[in-house]
PDB file of C-alpha atoms in Angstrom:
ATOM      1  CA  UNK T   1     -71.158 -41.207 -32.204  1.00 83.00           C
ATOM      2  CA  UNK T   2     -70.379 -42.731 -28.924  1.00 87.00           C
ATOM      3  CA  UNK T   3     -68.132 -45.348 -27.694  1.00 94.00           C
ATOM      4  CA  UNK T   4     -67.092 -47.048 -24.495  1.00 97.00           C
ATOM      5  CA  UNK T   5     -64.322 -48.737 -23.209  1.00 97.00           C
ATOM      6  CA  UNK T   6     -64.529 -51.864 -20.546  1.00 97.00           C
ATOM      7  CA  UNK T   7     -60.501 -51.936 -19.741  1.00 92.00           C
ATOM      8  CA  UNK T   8     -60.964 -55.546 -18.223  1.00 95.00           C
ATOM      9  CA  UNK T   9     -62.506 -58.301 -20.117  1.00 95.00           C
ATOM     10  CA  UNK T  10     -61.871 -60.651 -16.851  1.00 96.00           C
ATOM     11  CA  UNK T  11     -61.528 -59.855 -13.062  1.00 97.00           C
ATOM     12  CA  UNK T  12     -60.822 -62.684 -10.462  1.00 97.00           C
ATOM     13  CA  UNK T  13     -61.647 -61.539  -7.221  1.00 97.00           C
ATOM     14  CA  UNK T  14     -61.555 -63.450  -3.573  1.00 97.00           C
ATOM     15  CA  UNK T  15     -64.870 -63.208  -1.639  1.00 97.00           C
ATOM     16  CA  UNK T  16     -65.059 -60.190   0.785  1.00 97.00           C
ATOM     17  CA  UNK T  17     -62.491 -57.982  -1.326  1.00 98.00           C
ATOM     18  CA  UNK T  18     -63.100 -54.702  -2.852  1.00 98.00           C
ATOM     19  CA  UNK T  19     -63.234 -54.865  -7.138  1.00 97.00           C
ATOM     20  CA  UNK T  20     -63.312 -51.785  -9.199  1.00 97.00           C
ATOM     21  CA  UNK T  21     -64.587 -52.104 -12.899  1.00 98.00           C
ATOM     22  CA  UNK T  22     -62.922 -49.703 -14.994  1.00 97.00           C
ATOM     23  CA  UNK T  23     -65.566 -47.438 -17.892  1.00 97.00           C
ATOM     24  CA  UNK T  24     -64.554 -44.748 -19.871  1.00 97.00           C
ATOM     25  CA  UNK T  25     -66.468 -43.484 -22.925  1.00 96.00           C
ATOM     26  CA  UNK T  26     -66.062 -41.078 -25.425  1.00 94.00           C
ATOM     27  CA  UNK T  27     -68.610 -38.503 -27.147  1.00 91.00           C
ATOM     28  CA  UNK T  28     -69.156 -35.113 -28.633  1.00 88.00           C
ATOM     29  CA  UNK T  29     -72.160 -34.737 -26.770  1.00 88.00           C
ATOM     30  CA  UNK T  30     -73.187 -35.363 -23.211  1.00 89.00           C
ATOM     31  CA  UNK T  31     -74.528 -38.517 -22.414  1.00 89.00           C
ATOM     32  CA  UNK T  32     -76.081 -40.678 -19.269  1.00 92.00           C
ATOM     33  CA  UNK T  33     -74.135 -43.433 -17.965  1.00 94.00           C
ATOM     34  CA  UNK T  34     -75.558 -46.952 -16.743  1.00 95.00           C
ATOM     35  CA  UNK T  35     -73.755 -50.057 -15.408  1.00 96.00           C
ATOM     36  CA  UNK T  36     -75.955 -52.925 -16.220  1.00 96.00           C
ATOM     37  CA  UNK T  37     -75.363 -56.697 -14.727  1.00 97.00           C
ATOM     38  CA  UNK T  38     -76.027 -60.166 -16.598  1.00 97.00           C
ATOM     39  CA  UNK T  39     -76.187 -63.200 -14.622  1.00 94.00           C
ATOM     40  CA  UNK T  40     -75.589 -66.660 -16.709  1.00 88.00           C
ATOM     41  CA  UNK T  41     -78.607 -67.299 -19.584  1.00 84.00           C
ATOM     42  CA  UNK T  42     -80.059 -64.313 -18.294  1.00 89.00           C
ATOM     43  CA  UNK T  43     -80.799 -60.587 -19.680  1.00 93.00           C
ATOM     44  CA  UNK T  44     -79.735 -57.887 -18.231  1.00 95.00           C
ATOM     45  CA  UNK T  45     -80.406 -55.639 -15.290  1.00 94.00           C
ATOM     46  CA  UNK T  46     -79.625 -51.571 -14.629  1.00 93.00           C
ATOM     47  CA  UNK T  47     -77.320 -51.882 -11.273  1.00 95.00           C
ATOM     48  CA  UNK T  48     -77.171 -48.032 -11.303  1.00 93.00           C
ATOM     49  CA  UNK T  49     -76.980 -45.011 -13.460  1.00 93.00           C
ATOM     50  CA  UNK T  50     -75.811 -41.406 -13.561  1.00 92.00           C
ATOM     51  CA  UNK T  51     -78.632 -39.122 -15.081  1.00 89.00           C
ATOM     52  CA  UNK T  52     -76.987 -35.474 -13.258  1.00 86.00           C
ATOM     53  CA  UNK T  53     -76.564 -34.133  -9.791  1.00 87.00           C
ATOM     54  CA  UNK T  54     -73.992 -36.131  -7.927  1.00 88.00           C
ATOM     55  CA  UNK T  55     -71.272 -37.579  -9.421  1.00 89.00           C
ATOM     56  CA  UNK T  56     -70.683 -40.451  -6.504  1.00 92.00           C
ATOM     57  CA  UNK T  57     -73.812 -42.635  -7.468  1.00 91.00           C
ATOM     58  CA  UNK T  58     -74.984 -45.934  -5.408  1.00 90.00           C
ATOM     59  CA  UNK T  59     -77.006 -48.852  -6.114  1.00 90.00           C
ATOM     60  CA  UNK T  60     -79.003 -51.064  -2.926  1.00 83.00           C
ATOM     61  CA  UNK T  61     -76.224 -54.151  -3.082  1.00 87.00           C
ATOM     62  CA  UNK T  62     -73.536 -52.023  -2.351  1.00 93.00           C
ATOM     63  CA  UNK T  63     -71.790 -51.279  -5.766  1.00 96.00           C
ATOM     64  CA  UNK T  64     -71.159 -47.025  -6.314  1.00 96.00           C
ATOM     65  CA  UNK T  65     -70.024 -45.765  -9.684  1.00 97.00           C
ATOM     66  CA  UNK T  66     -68.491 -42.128  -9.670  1.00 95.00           C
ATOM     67  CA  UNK T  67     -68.804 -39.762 -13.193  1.00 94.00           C
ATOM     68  CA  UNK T  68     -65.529 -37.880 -13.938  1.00 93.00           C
ATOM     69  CA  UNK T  69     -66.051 -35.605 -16.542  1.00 91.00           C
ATOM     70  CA  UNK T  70     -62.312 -34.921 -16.984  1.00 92.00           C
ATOM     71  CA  UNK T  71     -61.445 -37.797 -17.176  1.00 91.00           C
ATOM     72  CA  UNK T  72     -64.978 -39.301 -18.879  1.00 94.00           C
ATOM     73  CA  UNK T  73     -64.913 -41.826 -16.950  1.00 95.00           C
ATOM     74  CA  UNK T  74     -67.681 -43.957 -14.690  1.00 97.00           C
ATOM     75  CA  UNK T  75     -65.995 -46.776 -12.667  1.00 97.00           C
ATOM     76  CA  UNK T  76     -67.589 -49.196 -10.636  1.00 97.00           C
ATOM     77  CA  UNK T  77     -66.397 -50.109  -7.246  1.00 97.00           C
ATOM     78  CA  UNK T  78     -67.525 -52.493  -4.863  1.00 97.00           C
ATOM     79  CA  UNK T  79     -65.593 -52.803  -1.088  1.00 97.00           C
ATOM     80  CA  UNK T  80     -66.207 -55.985  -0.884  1.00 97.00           C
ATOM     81  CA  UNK T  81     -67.943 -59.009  -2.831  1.00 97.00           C
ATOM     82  CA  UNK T  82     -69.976 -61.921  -2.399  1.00 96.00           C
ATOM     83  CA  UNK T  83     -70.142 -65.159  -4.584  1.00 96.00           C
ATOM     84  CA  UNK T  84     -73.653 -63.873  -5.793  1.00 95.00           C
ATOM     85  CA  UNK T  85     -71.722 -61.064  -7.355  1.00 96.00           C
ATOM     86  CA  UNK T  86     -70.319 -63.327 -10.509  1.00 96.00           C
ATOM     87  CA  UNK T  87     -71.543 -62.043 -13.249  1.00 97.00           C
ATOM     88  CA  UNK T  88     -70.744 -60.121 -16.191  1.00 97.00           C
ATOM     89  CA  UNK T  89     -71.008 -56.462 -16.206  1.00 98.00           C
ATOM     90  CA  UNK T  90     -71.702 -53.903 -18.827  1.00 98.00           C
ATOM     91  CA  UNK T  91     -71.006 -50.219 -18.845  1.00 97.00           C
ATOM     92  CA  UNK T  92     -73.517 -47.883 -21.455  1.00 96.00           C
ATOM     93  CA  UNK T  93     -74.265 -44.507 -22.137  1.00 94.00           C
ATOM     94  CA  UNK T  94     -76.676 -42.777 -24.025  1.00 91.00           C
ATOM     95  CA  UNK T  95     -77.111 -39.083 -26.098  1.00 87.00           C
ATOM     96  CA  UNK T  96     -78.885 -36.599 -23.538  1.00 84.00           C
ATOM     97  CA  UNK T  97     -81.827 -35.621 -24.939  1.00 75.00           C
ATOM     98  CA  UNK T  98     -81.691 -37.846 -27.833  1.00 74.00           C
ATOM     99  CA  UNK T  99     -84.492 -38.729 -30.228  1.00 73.00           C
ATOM    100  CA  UNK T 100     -84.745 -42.690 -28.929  1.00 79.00           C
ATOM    101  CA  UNK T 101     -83.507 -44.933 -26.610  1.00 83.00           C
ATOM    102  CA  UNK T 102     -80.063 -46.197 -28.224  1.00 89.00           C
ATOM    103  CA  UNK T 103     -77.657 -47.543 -25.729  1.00 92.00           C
ATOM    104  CA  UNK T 104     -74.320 -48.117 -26.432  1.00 94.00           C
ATOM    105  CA  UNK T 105     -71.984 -50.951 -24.465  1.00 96.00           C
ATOM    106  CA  UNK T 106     -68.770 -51.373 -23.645  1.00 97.00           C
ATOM    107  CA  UNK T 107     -67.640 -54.826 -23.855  1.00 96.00           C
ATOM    108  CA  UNK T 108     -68.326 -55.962 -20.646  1.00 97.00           C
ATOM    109  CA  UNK T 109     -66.240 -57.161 -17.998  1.00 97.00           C
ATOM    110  CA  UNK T 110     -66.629 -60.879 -16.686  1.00 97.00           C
ATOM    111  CA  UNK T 111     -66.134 -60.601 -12.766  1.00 97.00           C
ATOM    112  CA  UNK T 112     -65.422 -64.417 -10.920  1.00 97.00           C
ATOM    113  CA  UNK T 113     -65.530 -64.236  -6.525  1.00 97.00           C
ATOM    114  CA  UNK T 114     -63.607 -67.132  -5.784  1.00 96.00           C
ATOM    115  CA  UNK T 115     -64.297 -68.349  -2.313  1.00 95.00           C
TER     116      UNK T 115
ATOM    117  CA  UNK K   1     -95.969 -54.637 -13.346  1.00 68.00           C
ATOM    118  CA  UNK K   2     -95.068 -57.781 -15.623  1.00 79.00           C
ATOM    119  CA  UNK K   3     -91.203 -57.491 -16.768  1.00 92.00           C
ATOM    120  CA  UNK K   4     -91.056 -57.428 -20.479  1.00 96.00           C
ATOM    121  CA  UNK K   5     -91.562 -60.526 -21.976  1.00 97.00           C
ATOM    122  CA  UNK K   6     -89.378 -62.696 -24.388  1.00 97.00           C
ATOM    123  CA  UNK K   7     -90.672 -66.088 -26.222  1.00 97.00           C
ATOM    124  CA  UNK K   8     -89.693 -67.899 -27.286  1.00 97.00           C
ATOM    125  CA  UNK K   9     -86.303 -68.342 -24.939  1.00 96.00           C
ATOM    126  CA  UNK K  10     -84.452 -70.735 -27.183  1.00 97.00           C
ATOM    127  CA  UNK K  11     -84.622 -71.327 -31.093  1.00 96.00           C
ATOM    128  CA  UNK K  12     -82.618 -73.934 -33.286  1.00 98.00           C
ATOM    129  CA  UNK K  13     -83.070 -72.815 -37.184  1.00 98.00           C
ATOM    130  CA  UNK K  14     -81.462 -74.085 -40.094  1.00 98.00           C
ATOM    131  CA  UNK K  15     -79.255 -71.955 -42.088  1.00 98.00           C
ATOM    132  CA  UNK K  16     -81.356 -70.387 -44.996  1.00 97.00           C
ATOM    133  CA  UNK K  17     -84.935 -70.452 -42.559  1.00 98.00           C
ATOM    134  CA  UNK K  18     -86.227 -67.151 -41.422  1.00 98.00           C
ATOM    135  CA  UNK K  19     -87.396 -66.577 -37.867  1.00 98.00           C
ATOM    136  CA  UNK K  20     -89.201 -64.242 -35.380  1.00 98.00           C
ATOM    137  CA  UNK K  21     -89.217 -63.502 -32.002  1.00 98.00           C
ATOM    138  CA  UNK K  22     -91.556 -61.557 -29.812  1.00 98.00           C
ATOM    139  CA  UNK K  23     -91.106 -59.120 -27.194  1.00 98.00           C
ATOM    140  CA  UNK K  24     -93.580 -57.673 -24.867  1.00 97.00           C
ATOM    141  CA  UNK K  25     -93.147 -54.643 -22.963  1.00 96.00           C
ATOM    142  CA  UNK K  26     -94.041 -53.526 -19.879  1.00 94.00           C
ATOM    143  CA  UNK K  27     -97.263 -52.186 -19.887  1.00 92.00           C
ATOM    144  CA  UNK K  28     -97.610 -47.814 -20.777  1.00 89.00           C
ATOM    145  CA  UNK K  29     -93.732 -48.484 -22.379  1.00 91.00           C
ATOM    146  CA  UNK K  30     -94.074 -46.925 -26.345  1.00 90.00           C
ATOM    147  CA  UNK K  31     -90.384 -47.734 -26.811  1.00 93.00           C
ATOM    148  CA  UNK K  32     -88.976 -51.201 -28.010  1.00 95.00           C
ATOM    149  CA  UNK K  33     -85.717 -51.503 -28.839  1.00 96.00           C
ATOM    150  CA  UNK K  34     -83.742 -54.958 -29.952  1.00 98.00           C
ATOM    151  CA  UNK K  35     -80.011 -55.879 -29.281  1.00 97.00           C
ATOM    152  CA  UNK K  36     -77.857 -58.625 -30.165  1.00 98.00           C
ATOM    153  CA  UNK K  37     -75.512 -60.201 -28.104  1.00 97.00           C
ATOM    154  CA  UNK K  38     -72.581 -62.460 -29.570  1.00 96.00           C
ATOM    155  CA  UNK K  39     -69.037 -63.089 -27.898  1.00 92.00           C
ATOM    156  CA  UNK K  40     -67.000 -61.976 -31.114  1.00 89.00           C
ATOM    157  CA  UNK K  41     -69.338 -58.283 -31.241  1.00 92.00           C
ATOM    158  CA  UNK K  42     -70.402 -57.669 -27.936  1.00 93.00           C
ATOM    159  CA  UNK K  43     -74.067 -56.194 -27.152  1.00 96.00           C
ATOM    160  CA  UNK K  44     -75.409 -54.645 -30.290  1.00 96.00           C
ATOM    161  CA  UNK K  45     -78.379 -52.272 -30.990  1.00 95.00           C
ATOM    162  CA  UNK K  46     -80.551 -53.431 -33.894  1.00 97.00           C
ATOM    163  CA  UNK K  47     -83.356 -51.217 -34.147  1.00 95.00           C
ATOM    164  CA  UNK K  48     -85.666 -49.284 -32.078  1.00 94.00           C
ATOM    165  CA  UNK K  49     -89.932 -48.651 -32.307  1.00 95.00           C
ATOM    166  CA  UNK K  50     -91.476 -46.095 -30.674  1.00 93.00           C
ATOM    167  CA  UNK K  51     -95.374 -45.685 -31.295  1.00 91.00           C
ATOM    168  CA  UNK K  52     -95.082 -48.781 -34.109  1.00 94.00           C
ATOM    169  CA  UNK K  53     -92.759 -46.160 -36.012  1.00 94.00           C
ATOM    170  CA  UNK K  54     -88.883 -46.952 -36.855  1.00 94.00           C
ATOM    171  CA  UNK K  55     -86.997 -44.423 -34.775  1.00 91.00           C
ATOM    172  CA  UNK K  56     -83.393 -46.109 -35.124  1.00 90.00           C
ATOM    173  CA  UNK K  57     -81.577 -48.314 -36.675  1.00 93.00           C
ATOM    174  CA  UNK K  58     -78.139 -49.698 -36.125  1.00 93.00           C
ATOM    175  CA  UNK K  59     -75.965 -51.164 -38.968  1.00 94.00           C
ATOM    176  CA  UNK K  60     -77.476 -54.663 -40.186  1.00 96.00           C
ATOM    177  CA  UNK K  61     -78.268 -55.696 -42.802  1.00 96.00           C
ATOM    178  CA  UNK K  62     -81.819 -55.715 -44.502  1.00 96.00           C
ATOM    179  CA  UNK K  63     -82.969 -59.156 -43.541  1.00 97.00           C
ATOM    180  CA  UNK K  64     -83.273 -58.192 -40.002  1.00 98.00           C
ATOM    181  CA  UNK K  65     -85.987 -56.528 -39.852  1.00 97.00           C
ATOM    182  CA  UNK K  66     -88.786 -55.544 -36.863  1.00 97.00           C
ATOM    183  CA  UNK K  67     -92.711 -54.198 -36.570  1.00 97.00           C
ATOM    184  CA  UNK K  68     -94.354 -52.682 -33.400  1.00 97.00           C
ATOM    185  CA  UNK K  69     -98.250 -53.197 -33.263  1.00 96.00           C
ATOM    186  CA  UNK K  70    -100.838 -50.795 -31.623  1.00 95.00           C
ATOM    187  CA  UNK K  71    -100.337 -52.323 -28.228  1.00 93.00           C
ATOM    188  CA  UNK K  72     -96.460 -51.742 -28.009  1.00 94.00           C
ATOM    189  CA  UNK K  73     -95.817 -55.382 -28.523  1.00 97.00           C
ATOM    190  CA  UNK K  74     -92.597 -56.016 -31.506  1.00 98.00           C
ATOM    191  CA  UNK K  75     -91.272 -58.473 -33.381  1.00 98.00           C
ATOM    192  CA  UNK K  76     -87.976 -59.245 -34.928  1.00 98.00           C
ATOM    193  CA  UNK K  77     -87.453 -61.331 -37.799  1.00 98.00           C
ATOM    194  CA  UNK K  78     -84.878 -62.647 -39.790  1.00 98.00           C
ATOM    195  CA  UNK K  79     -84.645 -64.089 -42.996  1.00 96.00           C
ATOM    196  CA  UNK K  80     -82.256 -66.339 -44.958  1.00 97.00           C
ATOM    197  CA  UNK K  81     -80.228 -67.239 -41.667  1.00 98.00           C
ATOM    198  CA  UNK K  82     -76.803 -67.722 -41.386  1.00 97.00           C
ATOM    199  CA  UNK K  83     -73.997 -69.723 -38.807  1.00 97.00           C
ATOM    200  CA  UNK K  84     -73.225 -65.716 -38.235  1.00 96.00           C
ATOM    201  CA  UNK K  85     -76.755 -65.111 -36.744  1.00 97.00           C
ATOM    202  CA  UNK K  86     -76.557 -67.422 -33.983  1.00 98.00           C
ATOM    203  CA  UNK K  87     -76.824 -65.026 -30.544  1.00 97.00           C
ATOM    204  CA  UNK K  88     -78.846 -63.843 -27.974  1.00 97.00           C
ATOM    205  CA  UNK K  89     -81.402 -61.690 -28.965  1.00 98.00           C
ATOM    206  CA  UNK K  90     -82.242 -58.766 -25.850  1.00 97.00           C
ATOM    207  CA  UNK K  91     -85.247 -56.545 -25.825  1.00 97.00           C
ATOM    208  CA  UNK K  92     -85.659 -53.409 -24.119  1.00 96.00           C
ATOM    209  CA  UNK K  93     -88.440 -51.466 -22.966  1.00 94.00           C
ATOM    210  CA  UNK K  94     -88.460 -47.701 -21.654  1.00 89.00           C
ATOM    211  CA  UNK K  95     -91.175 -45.305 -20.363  1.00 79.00           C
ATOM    212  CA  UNK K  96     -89.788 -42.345 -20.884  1.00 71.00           C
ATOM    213  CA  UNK K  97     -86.476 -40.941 -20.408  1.00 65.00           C
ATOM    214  CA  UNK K  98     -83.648 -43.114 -20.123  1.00 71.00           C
ATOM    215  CA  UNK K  99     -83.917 -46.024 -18.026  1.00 85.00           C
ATOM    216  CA  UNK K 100     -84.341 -49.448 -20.446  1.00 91.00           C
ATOM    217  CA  UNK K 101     -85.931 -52.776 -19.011  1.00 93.00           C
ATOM    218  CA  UNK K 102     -84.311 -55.878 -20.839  1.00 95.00           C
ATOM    219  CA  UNK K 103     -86.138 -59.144 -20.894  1.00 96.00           C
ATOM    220  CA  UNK K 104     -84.960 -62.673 -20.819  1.00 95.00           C
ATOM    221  CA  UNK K 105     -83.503 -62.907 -24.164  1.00 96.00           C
ATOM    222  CA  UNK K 106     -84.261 -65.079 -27.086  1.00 97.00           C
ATOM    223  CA  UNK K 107     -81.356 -67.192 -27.345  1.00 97.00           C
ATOM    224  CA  UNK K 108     -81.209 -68.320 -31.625  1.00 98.00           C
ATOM    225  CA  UNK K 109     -78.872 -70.988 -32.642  1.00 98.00           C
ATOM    226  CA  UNK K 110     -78.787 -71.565 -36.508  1.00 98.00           C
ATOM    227  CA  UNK K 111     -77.000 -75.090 -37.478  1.00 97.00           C
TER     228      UNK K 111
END
């Protein structure tokens, strides 16, 4: 089985300053690794995900997530944040090769940009 | 392509009703799978249909229960509702591989 670890339930953050969103999972297997974002009363969206190949991977509004084996980790950084970026954010993986498409969460992490 | 589809988007039941909610995928996805999100357990995988076949299940109990018809489209349903079954219920859609597509949610509220 897998699990995953969200090591913040809530980051504050001032607008313009970097935020890093801390992941790590755990599994017998190898797995791919997704951040996913929720906006309020809304479902949720892949922000970026590591499938294989390079380990520093980046998504088109600026957040990058790097995959540490060693460590099995997959934080996500931002350098710096806008007000559109409150939201909460979830970290998943998923069994390689698996027989379906079972995702498994961490328990998100609620970021606020204050102004 | 349409997104995948969720109706309705909110539901008030009454404890001891059954319901069902409705989830289309995008178009050419097989795969279906449900989630449910509460603030006490997180984001939760229910079940998942691939080619209107069970393929997983997570660890409910037997009154939630889903289908998958010929054209991808799934239901969920759940009977004999409780306070405890109040959430927001998140379908998924995949092509193949990994990537999932989540719709809108079904937000339930039993009183």
């Amino acid at each position: 089985a897998q699990s995953v670890t969200q090591l913040d339930s809530q980051v504050p953050v001032f607008e313009e300053a970097p935020v890093e969103l801390r992941c790590n999972y755990s599994s017998s297997v190898s797995v791919y690794l997704f951040w996913y974002v929720q906006y309020p009363n809304q479902g949720l969206q892949l922000l970026l995900k590591y499938l294989s190949g390079s380990t520093l991977v980046e998504s088109i509004n600026g957040f990058e997530a790097e995959f540490n084996k060693s460590q099995t980790s997959f934080h996500l950084r931002k350098p710096s944040v806008h007000i559109s970026d409150t939201a909460e954010y979830f970290c998943a993986v998923i069994r390689r090769k698996a027989a379906g498409n079972k995702l498994t969460f961490g328990g998100g992490t609620r970021v606020l940009v204050k102004p | 392509k349409a997104g995948v589809t969720q109706t309705p988007r909110y539901l008030i039941k009454t404890r001891g009703q059954q319901v069902t909610l409705s989830c289309s995928p995008i178009s050419g996805h097989r795969s279906v799978s449900w989630y449910q999100q509460t603030p006490g357990q997180g984001l939760q995988f229910l079940f998942e249909y691939f080619s209107e076949t069970q393929r997983n299940k997570g660890n409910f109990p037997g009154r939630f229960s889903g289908r998958q018809f010929s054209n991808s489209r799934s239901e969920m349903n759940v009977s004999t509702l409780e306070l405890g079954d109040s959430a927001l219920y998140l379908c998924a859609s995949t092509e193949q591989g990994t990537e999932a597509f989540f719709g809108q949610g079904t937000r339930l509220t039993v009183v």
